[in-house]
């Protein structure tokens, strides 16, 4: 059976035109969603920043050696050595990790993976011809790849995954006299490999339906590690250990829960290592700023894609003559950029105006300046050379 399959399809100009009308509707929805998303993101960023500033001004650092009744209900910071209250274990394979906060079972199966690549060519009259190549390769994957959806499923079938990856977390942990819950410690610690024994190999073989399993390093293989076949498994374990941790939240008895600020935001931070309250709040402000810029970029990209989809019908019309279609698309791309430069900063500015009016007006002015520069660039590319008047 060949591991490469090529398919050629043709799309008529009328079909492309009808799809473009759908693209206008989808593009409009995408633009509206991006405007709302940009606005909401600015509100989220401002509210989070204000909550963090409020928290940094009222947090109280406590000695974790004893619970202070006077701090009940207040925003507190504790730091110290972490001691799990139970031992995480994987009952299916009788593996445990004393002293760890979490035990992770990692299962991968050797299986087929489909890769696709396409090349589309415009034809005279506005139609297109697309050549799609489907190739198949074998790879290790934690999740089962659905081979039924392959273009050429025959000969590339993936079996069911007999064992799955899993996490096993300790019941909780203590920092001095304070108790952390299971969910609070689930992300703490540094993962280190666990070396399984021979009995584990027999259990892996049994679960995989094989007679034996071979050990390579800290990983058990249900087949030959150097020559795996489709359906073979490799199973390994890692445990998360933490020496110290730092927590900020509301003191509730001997536990730490989320603290609600005056603007309704909840504050609870749990970090590896011995950190001061100031360090934790500074890191949280940086993370908030980074997330804000990531979401801004994503929103602006979605907006540009939406405008491009709305204008794509012009390129399809021009594709009756392919050269004209390419020229039209380059122009609509510039228009989509221009519209994004106007609407995007406007949506961001409206979000800031609702919470920080002066900063919002500054962003609005910056967006207007960018739009003006883009329009000048567009006129510079299209304006004809000036002709001197006749005397």
CSV table of C-alpha atoms in Angstrom, one decimal:
chain,number,residue,atom,x,y,z
A,1,UNK,CA,0.0,0.0,0.0
A,2,UNK,CA,1.4,3.4,-1.0
A,3,UNK,CA,2.1,5.9,1.8
A,4,UNK,CA,1.4,8.8,-0.6
A,5,UNK,CA,-1.9,9.7,-2.4
A,6,UNK,CA,-2.6,12.6,-4.7
A,7,UNK,CA,-6.1,13.9,-5.6
A,8,UNK,CA,-7.0,16.6,-8.1
A,9,UNK,CA,-10.2,18.6,-7.8
A,10,UNK,CA,-11.7,21.4,-9.8
A,11,UNK,CA,-14.0,24.2,-8.6
A,12,UNK,CA,-16.0,26.3,-11.1
A,13,UNK,CA,-16.2,30.1,-11.0
A,14,UNK,CA,-19.9,30.0,-10.1
A,15,UNK,CA,-19.2,27.7,-7.1
A,16,UNK,CA,-16.5,29.9,-5.9
A,17,UNK,CA,-18.7,33.0,-6.3
A,18,UNK,CA,-21.5,31.4,-4.2
A,19,UNK,CA,-19.0,30.4,-1.5
A,20,UNK,CA,-17.8,34.0,-1.4
A,21,UNK,CA,-21.3,35.2,-0.4
A,22,UNK,CA,-21.1,32.8,2.5
A,23,UNK,CA,-17.6,34.2,3.2
A,24,UNK,CA,-19.1,37.7,3.5
A,25,UNK,CA,-21.5,36.5,6.2
A,26,UNK,CA,-18.8,34.6,8.1
A,27,UNK,CA,-16.3,37.4,7.8
A,28,UNK,CA,-18.9,39.9,9.2
A,29,UNK,CA,-19.4,37.6,12.2
A,30,UNK,CA,-15.6,37.3,12.7
A,31,UNK,CA,-15.2,41.0,12.7
A,32,UNK,CA,-18.0,41.5,15.2
A,33,UNK,CA,-16.6,38.8,17.4
A,34,UNK,CA,-13.1,40.3,17.3
A,35,UNK,CA,-14.5,43.8,18.2
A,36,UNK,CA,-16.4,42.3,21.2
A,37,UNK,CA,-13.3,40.2,22.1
A,38,UNK,CA,-10.9,43.2,22.0
A,39,UNK,CA,-13.3,45.3,24.1
A,40,UNK,CA,-13.8,42.6,26.7
A,41,UNK,CA,-10.1,41.9,26.8
A,42,UNK,CA,-9.3,45.5,27.7
A,43,UNK,CA,-11.9,45.4,30.5
A,44,UNK,CA,-10.4,42.1,31.8
A,45,UNK,CA,-6.9,43.6,31.7
A,46,UNK,CA,-7.8,46.8,33.6
A,47,UNK,CA,-9.9,45.0,36.2
A,48,UNK,CA,-7.2,42.4,36.8
A,49,UNK,CA,-4.5,45.1,37.1
A,50,UNK,CA,-6.6,47.1,39.6
A,51,UNK,CA,-7.3,43.9,41.6
A,52,UNK,CA,-3.6,43.1,41.8
A,53,UNK,CA,-2.7,46.6,42.8
A,54,UNK,CA,-5.3,46.5,45.5
A,55,UNK,CA,-4.1,43.1,46.7
A,56,UNK,CA,-0.4,44.2,46.8
A,57,UNK,CA,-1.4,47.1,49.1
A,58,UNK,CA,-3.3,45.0,51.7
A,59,UNK,CA,-1.6,41.6,51.7
A,60,UNK,CA,-0.2,40.4,55.0
A,61,UNK,CA,2.8,38.1,55.1
A,62,UNK,CA,2.5,35.4,57.9
A,63,UNK,CA,4.7,32.8,59.5
A,64,UNK,CA,3.4,29.5,58.3
A,65,UNK,CA,4.5,27.8,61.6
A,66,UNK,CA,1.2,28.8,63.2
A,67,UNK,CA,-2.3,30.0,62.2
A,68,UNK,CA,-2.9,33.6,63.2
A,69,UNK,CA,-6.6,34.0,64.2
A,70,UNK,CA,-6.4,37.8,63.7
A,71,UNK,CA,-5.7,37.3,60.0
A,72,UNK,CA,-9.0,35.3,59.4
A,73,UNK,CA,-10.7,36.5,56.2
A,74,UNK,CA,-7.7,38.7,55.2
A,75,UNK,CA,-5.5,38.5,52.2
A,76,UNK,CA,-2.4,36.7,53.4
A,77,UNK,CA,0.9,35.4,52.0
A,78,UNK,CA,2.7,32.3,53.3
A,79,UNK,CA,5.8,30.6,52.1
A,80,UNK,CA,7.7,27.5,53.3
A,81,UNK,CA,8.4,23.8,52.9
A,82,UNK,CA,5.7,21.6,51.2
A,83,UNK,CA,4.8,18.3,52.8
A,84,UNK,CA,2.2,16.0,51.0
A,85,UNK,CA,-0.4,14.5,53.2
A,86,UNK,CA,-0.6,11.2,51.2
A,87,UNK,CA,1.5,9.3,48.7
A,88,UNK,CA,0.2,9.5,45.0
A,89,UNK,CA,0.1,6.0,43.4
A,90,UNK,CA,-1.0,4.4,40.2
A,91,UNK,CA,-3.1,1.4,41.3
A,92,UNK,CA,-3.2,-0.1,37.8
A,93,UNK,CA,0.5,-0.7,37.8
A,94,UNK,CA,1.3,-0.7,41.6
A,95,UNK,CA,3.7,2.3,41.3
A,96,UNK,CA,3.9,4.9,44.0
A,97,UNK,CA,6.0,8.0,44.6
A,98,UNK,CA,6.6,8.7,48.3
A,99,UNK,CA,7.2,12.4,49.0
A,100,UNK,CA,5.8,13.5,45.7
A,101,UNK,CA,2.8,15.8,45.1
A,102,UNK,CA,1.7,14.1,41.9
A,103,UNK,CA,2.4,11.0,39.9
A,104,UNK,CA,2.0,11.1,36.1
A,105,UNK,CA,1.5,8.0,33.8
A,106,UNK,CA,2.5,8.8,30.3
A,107,UNK,CA,1.3,6.4,27.6
A,108,UNK,CA,2.1,6.7,23.9
A,109,UNK,CA,1.1,4.4,21.0
A,110,UNK,CA,3.0,4.0,17.7
A,111,UNK,CA,0.4,4.8,15.0
A,112,UNK,CA,-0.3,6.2,11.5
A,113,UNK,CA,-0.5,10.0,11.0
A,114,UNK,CA,-1.9,11.7,7.9
A,115,UNK,CA,-0.3,14.8,6.5
A,116,UNK,CA,-1.8,16.9,3.7
A,117,UNK,CA,-0.4,19.6,1.4
A,118,UNK,CA,-2.3,21.5,-1.3
A,119,UNK,CA,-1.5,23.7,-4.3
A,120,UNK,CA,-4.3,25.7,-6.0
A,121,UNK,CA,-4.0,27.1,-9.5
A,122,UNK,CA,-6.4,29.6,-11.0
A,123,UNK,CA,-7.7,28.9,-14.5
A,124,UNK,CA,-8.9,31.2,-17.2
A,125,UNK,CA,-12.6,31.8,-16.6
A,126,UNK,CA,-12.4,32.0,-12.8
A,127,UNK,CA,-12.3,28.3,-11.9
A,128,UNK,CA,-9.5,26.7,-9.8
A,129,UNK,CA,-7.7,23.4,-9.8
A,130,UNK,CA,-6.4,22.0,-6.5
A,131,UNK,CA,-3.9,19.3,-6.2
A,132,UNK,CA,-3.9,17.7,-2.7
A,133,UNK,CA,-1.2,15.3,-1.6
A,134,UNK,CA,-1.9,13.0,1.3
A,135,UNK,CA,1.1,11.3,2.9
A,136,UNK,CA,1.3,8.8,5.8
A,137,UNK,CA,3.9,8.4,8.4
A,138,UNK,CA,4.3,6.5,11.7
A,139,UNK,CA,4.7,8.5,14.9
A,140,UNK,CA,4.4,8.2,18.7
A,141,UNK,CA,1.3,9.9,20.1
A,142,UNK,CA,-0.4,10.1,23.5
A,143,UNK,CA,-3.9,10.2,22.0
A,144,UNK,CA,-5.3,7.9,19.5
A,145,UNK,CA,-5.3,9.3,15.9
A,146,UNK,CA,-8.6,8.5,14.2
A,147,UNK,CA,-7.6,6.7,11.1
A,148,UNK,CA,-11.2,6.3,9.9
A,149,UNK,CA,-11.0,10.0,8.9
A,150,UNK,CA,-8.0,9.4,6.7
A,151,UNK,CA,-8.4,10.0,2.9
A,152,UNK,CA,-6.8,6.6,2.4
A,153,UNK,CA,-7.8,4.6,5.5
A,154,UNK,CA,-7.2,1.2,4.1
A,155,UNK,CA,-3.7,0.0,5.1
A,156,UNK,CA,-3.3,2.8,7.7
A,157,UNK,CA,-5.7,1.6,10.5
A,158,UNK,CA,-4.8,2.5,14.1
A,159,UNK,CA,-5.9,0.1,16.8
A,160,UNK,CA,-7.7,1.2,20.0
A,161,UNK,CA,-5.5,2.6,22.8
A,162,UNK,CA,-5.6,-0.1,25.6
A,163,UNK,CA,-4.0,2.1,28.3
A,164,UNK,CA,-4.4,5.8,28.7
A,165,UNK,CA,-2.3,8.5,30.3
A,166,UNK,CA,-3.4,9.6,33.8
A,167,UNK,CA,-2.5,11.9,36.7
A,168,UNK,CA,-2.6,10.8,40.3
A,169,UNK,CA,-2.4,13.7,42.9
A,170,UNK,CA,-1.9,13.5,46.6
A,171,UNK,CA,-4.9,14.2,48.8
A,172,UNK,CA,-3.3,17.6,49.8
A,173,UNK,CA,-0.2,19.1,51.3
A,174,UNK,CA,0.9,21.2,54.2
A,175,UNK,CA,2.9,24.4,54.4
A,176,UNK,CA,3.6,24.6,58.1
A,177,UNK,CA,0.3,24.5,59.8
A,178,UNK,CA,-1.6,25.6,56.6
A,179,UNK,CA,-3.3,23.0,54.5
A,180,UNK,CA,-3.5,23.1,50.6
A,181,UNK,CA,-6.1,21.2,48.8
A,182,UNK,CA,-5.6,18.6,46.1
A,183,UNK,CA,-6.5,21.0,43.3
A,184,UNK,CA,-4.2,23.7,44.7
A,185,UNK,CA,-1.1,21.4,44.5
A,186,UNK,CA,-1.9,19.8,41.1
A,187,UNK,CA,0.4,22.2,39.3
A,188,UNK,CA,3.2,22.4,41.8
A,189,UNK,CA,6.6,20.7,41.6
A,190,UNK,CA,9.2,19.6,39.1
A,191,UNK,CA,8.6,16.4,37.3
A,192,UNK,CA,11.3,13.7,37.6
A,193,UNK,CA,11.4,10.3,36.0
A,194,UNK,CA,10.4,7.2,38.0
A,195,UNK,CA,12.4,4.0,37.4
A,196,UNK,CA,9.9,1.1,37.1
A,197,UNK,CA,10.8,-2.5,38.2
A,198,UNK,CA,10.4,-5.9,36.4
A,199,UNK,CA,6.9,-6.4,37.9
A,200,UNK,CA,5.8,-3.2,36.1
A,201,UNK,CA,7.0,-4.6,32.8
A,202,UNK,CA,4.7,-7.7,33.3
A,203,UNK,CA,1.8,-5.5,34.0
A,204,UNK,CA,2.5,-3.3,30.9
A,205,UNK,CA,2.6,-6.4,28.7
A,206,UNK,CA,-0.6,-7.7,30.2
A,207,UNK,CA,-2.4,-4.4,29.7
A,208,UNK,CA,-1.1,-4.2,26.1
A,209,UNK,CA,-2.1,-7.8,25.3
A,210,UNK,CA,1.6,-8.8,24.7
A,211,UNK,CA,3.7,-11.7,26.2
A,212,UNK,CA,6.4,-9.4,27.4
A,213,UNK,CA,7.6,-5.8,27.6
A,214,UNK,CA,11.2,-4.5,27.3
A,215,UNK,CA,12.7,-1.7,29.4
A,216,UNK,CA,14.8,1.0,27.8
A,217,UNK,CA,16.0,3.7,30.2
A,218,UNK,CA,12.9,4.5,32.3
A,219,UNK,CA,10.4,3.5,29.7
A,220,UNK,CA,8.7,0.2,29.1
A,221,UNK,CA,7.9,-0.8,25.5
A,222,UNK,CA,5.3,-3.4,24.6
A,223,UNK,CA,7.4,-4.2,21.5
A,224,UNK,CA,10.9,-3.7,20.2
A,225,UNK,CA,12.2,-0.2,21.1
A,226,UNK,CA,14.4,0.0,18.1
A,227,UNK,CA,11.8,-1.4,15.6
A,228,UNK,CA,8.3,-0.5,16.8
A,229,UNK,CA,5.2,-1.5,14.8
A,230,UNK,CA,1.8,0.1,14.7
A,231,UNK,CA,0.0,-0.6,18.0
A,232,UNK,CA,3.1,-0.8,20.1
A,233,UNK,CA,3.1,1.1,23.4
A,234,UNK,CA,5.7,2.9,25.4
A,235,UNK,CA,4.8,3.7,29.1
A,236,UNK,CA,6.7,5.8,31.6
A,237,UNK,CA,6.0,7.5,34.9
A,238,UNK,CA,7.1,10.8,36.3
A,239,UNK,CA,6.6,12.3,39.8
A,240,UNK,CA,6.3,16.0,40.7
A,241,UNK,CA,8.4,17.0,43.8
A,242,UNK,CA,8.4,20.4,45.4
A,243,UNK,CA,10.6,21.6,48.3
A,244,UNK,CA,9.0,25.0,48.9
A,245,UNK,CA,5.9,26.9,47.7
A,246,UNK,CA,4.4,30.3,48.2
A,247,UNK,CA,0.7,31.1,48.4
A,248,UNK,CA,-1.4,34.3,48.4
A,249,UNK,CA,-5.1,34.1,49.2
A,250,UNK,CA,-7.8,34.6,51.9
A,251,UNK,CA,-7.2,32.9,55.2
A,252,UNK,CA,-10.0,30.5,56.0
A,253,UNK,CA,-9.2,28.5,59.2
A,254,UNK,CA,-6.0,26.7,58.4
A,255,UNK,CA,-6.7,26.9,54.6
A,256,UNK,CA,-6.2,29.4,51.8
A,257,UNK,CA,-9.1,30.2,49.5
A,258,UNK,CA,-9.7,32.9,46.8
A,259,UNK,CA,-9.9,36.5,48.1
A,260,UNK,CA,-12.5,38.8,46.4
A,261,UNK,CA,-11.3,42.3,45.7
A,262,UNK,CA,-13.5,45.4,45.7
A,263,UNK,CA,-14.1,45.1,41.9
A,264,UNK,CA,-15.2,41.5,42.2
A,265,UNK,CA,-12.0,39.8,41.0
A,266,UNK,CA,-10.7,36.8,42.9
A,267,UNK,CA,-7.1,36.5,43.9
A,268,UNK,CA,-5.3,33.3,44.7
A,269,UNK,CA,-1.8,32.6,43.6
A,270,UNK,CA,0.2,29.4,44.2
A,271,UNK,CA,3.8,29.2,43.0
A,272,UNK,CA,6.8,26.9,43.4
A,273,UNK,CA,9.7,28.3,45.4
A,274,UNK,CA,10.1,30.7,48.3
A,275,UNK,CA,8.8,34.0,46.9
A,276,UNK,CA,7.9,37.3,48.6
A,277,UNK,CA,4.5,38.8,48.2
A,278,UNK,CA,6.0,41.6,46.2
A,279,UNK,CA,7.6,39.2,43.8
A,280,UNK,CA,4.4,37.3,43.3
A,281,UNK,CA,2.4,40.4,42.6
A,282,UNK,CA,5.0,41.8,40.2
A,283,UNK,CA,5.0,38.5,38.3
A,284,UNK,CA,1.2,38.4,38.2
A,285,UNK,CA,1.2,42.0,36.7
A,286,UNK,CA,3.7,40.9,34.0
A,287,UNK,CA,1.6,37.8,33.2
A,288,UNK,CA,-1.5,40.0,32.9
A,289,UNK,CA,0.3,42.4,30.5
A,290,UNK,CA,1.6,39.5,28.4
A,291,UNK,CA,-1.8,37.8,28.2
A,292,UNK,CA,-3.4,41.2,27.2
A,293,UNK,CA,-1.0,41.7,24.3
A,294,UNK,CA,-1.4,38.1,23.1
A,295,UNK,CA,-5.2,38.4,23.1
A,296,UNK,CA,-4.9,41.8,21.3
A,297,UNK,CA,-2.8,40.3,18.6
A,298,UNK,CA,-5.2,37.4,18.2
A,299,UNK,CA,-8.2,39.8,18.0
A,300,UNK,CA,-6.5,42.0,15.4
A,301,UNK,CA,-5.5,38.9,13.3
A,302,UNK,CA,-9.1,37.6,13.5
A,303,UNK,CA,-10.4,41.0,12.4
A,304,UNK,CA,-8.1,41.2,9.5
A,305,UNK,CA,-9.1,37.7,8.4
A,306,UNK,CA,-12.8,38.7,8.7
A,307,UNK,CA,-12.4,41.8,6.5
A,308,UNK,CA,-10.3,39.7,4.0
A,309,UNK,CA,-13.2,37.2,3.8
A,310,UNK,CA,-15.7,39.9,3.3
A,311,UNK,CA,-13.7,41.4,0.4
A,312,UNK,CA,-12.7,38.0,-1.1
A,313,UNK,CA,-15.6,38.1,-3.5
A,314,UNK,CA,-13.9,40.9,-5.5
A,315,UNK,CA,-10.9,38.7,-6.0
A,316,UNK,CA,-13.1,35.9,-7.2
A,317,UNK,CA,-14.8,38.2,-9.7
A,318,UNK,CA,-11.4,39.4,-11.0
A,319,UNK,CA,-10.2,35.8,-11.3
A,320,UNK,CA,-12.0,35.5,-14.6
A,321,UNK,CA,-8.6,36.7,-15.8
A,322,UNK,CA,-6.1,35.3,-13.2
A,323,UNK,CA,-3.7,38.3,-13.4
A,324,UNK,CA,-6.5,40.8,-12.7
A,325,UNK,CA,-7.6,38.6,-9.7
A,326,UNK,CA,-4.1,38.7,-8.2
A,327,UNK,CA,-4.0,42.5,-8.5
A,328,UNK,CA,-7.5,42.8,-7.0
A,329,UNK,CA,-6.6,40.6,-4.0
A,330,UNK,CA,-3.4,42.6,-3.3
A,331,UNK,CA,-5.7,45.7,-3.2
A,332,UNK,CA,-8.3,44.1,-1.0
A,333,UNK,CA,-5.5,42.9,1.4
A,334,UNK,CA,-4.5,46.6,1.8
A,335,UNK,CA,-8.1,47.6,2.4
A,336,UNK,CA,-8.5,44.9,5.0
A,337,UNK,CA,-5.3,46.1,6.7
A,338,UNK,CA,-6.6,49.7,6.6
A,339,UNK,CA,-10.0,48.7,8.1
A,340,UNK,CA,-8.2,46.7,10.8
A,341,UNK,CA,-6.0,49.7,11.6
A,342,UNK,CA,-9.1,51.8,12.2
A,343,UNK,CA,-11.6,49.4,13.8
A,344,UNK,CA,-9.1,47.5,15.9
A,345,UNK,CA,-7.6,50.4,17.9
A,346,UNK,CA,-11.1,51.9,18.1
A,347,UNK,CA,-12.4,48.7,19.9
A,348,UNK,CA,-9.4,48.7,22.2
A,349,UNK,CA,-9.8,52.4,22.9
A,350,UNK,CA,-13.5,52.0,23.7
A,351,UNK,CA,-12.5,49.3,26.2
A,352,UNK,CA,-10.0,51.6,27.9
A,353,UNK,CA,-12.4,54.6,27.8
A,354,UNK,CA,-14.9,52.6,29.8
A,355,UNK,CA,-12.3,52.0,32.5
A,356,UNK,CA,-9.4,54.5,32.0
A,357,UNK,CA,-10.6,57.4,29.8
A,358,UNK,CA,-7.2,59.2,29.4
A,359,UNK,CA,-5.4,56.1,28.2
A,360,UNK,CA,-8.3,55.2,26.0
A,361,UNK,CA,-8.2,58.6,24.2
A,362,UNK,CA,-4.4,58.2,23.7
A,363,UNK,CA,-4.9,54.7,22.1
A,364,UNK,CA,-7.6,56.2,19.9
A,365,UNK,CA,-5.3,58.9,18.7
A,366,UNK,CA,-2.6,56.4,18.0
A,367,UNK,CA,-5.0,54.3,15.9
A,368,UNK,CA,-6.0,57.3,13.9
A,369,UNK,CA,-2.3,58.1,13.2
A,370,UNK,CA,-1.7,54.5,12.0
A,371,UNK,CA,-4.8,54.7,9.7
A,372,UNK,CA,-3.6,58.0,8.3
A,373,UNK,CA,-0.1,56.5,7.6
A,374,UNK,CA,-1.6,53.5,5.9
A,375,UNK,CA,-3.9,55.7,3.7
A,376,UNK,CA,-0.9,57.8,2.7
A,377,UNK,CA,1.0,54.7,1.7
A,378,UNK,CA,-1.9,53.5,-0.4
A,379,UNK,CA,-2.2,56.8,-2.2
A,380,UNK,CA,1.6,56.9,-2.7
A,381,UNK,CA,1.3,53.5,-4.6
A,382,UNK,CA,-1.7,54.4,-6.7
A,383,UNK,CA,-1.5,58.1,-7.4
A,384,UNK,CA,-0.2,59.0,-11.0
A,385,UNK,CA,2.8,61.3,-11.5
A,386,UNK,CA,1.9,64.9,-11.4
A,387,UNK,CA,1.8,66.6,-14.8
A,388,UNK,CA,3.1,70.2,-15.1
A,389,UNK,CA,0.5,72.6,-16.4
A,390,UNK,CA,1.0,74.0,-19.9
A,391,UNK,CA,1.9,77.6,-20.2
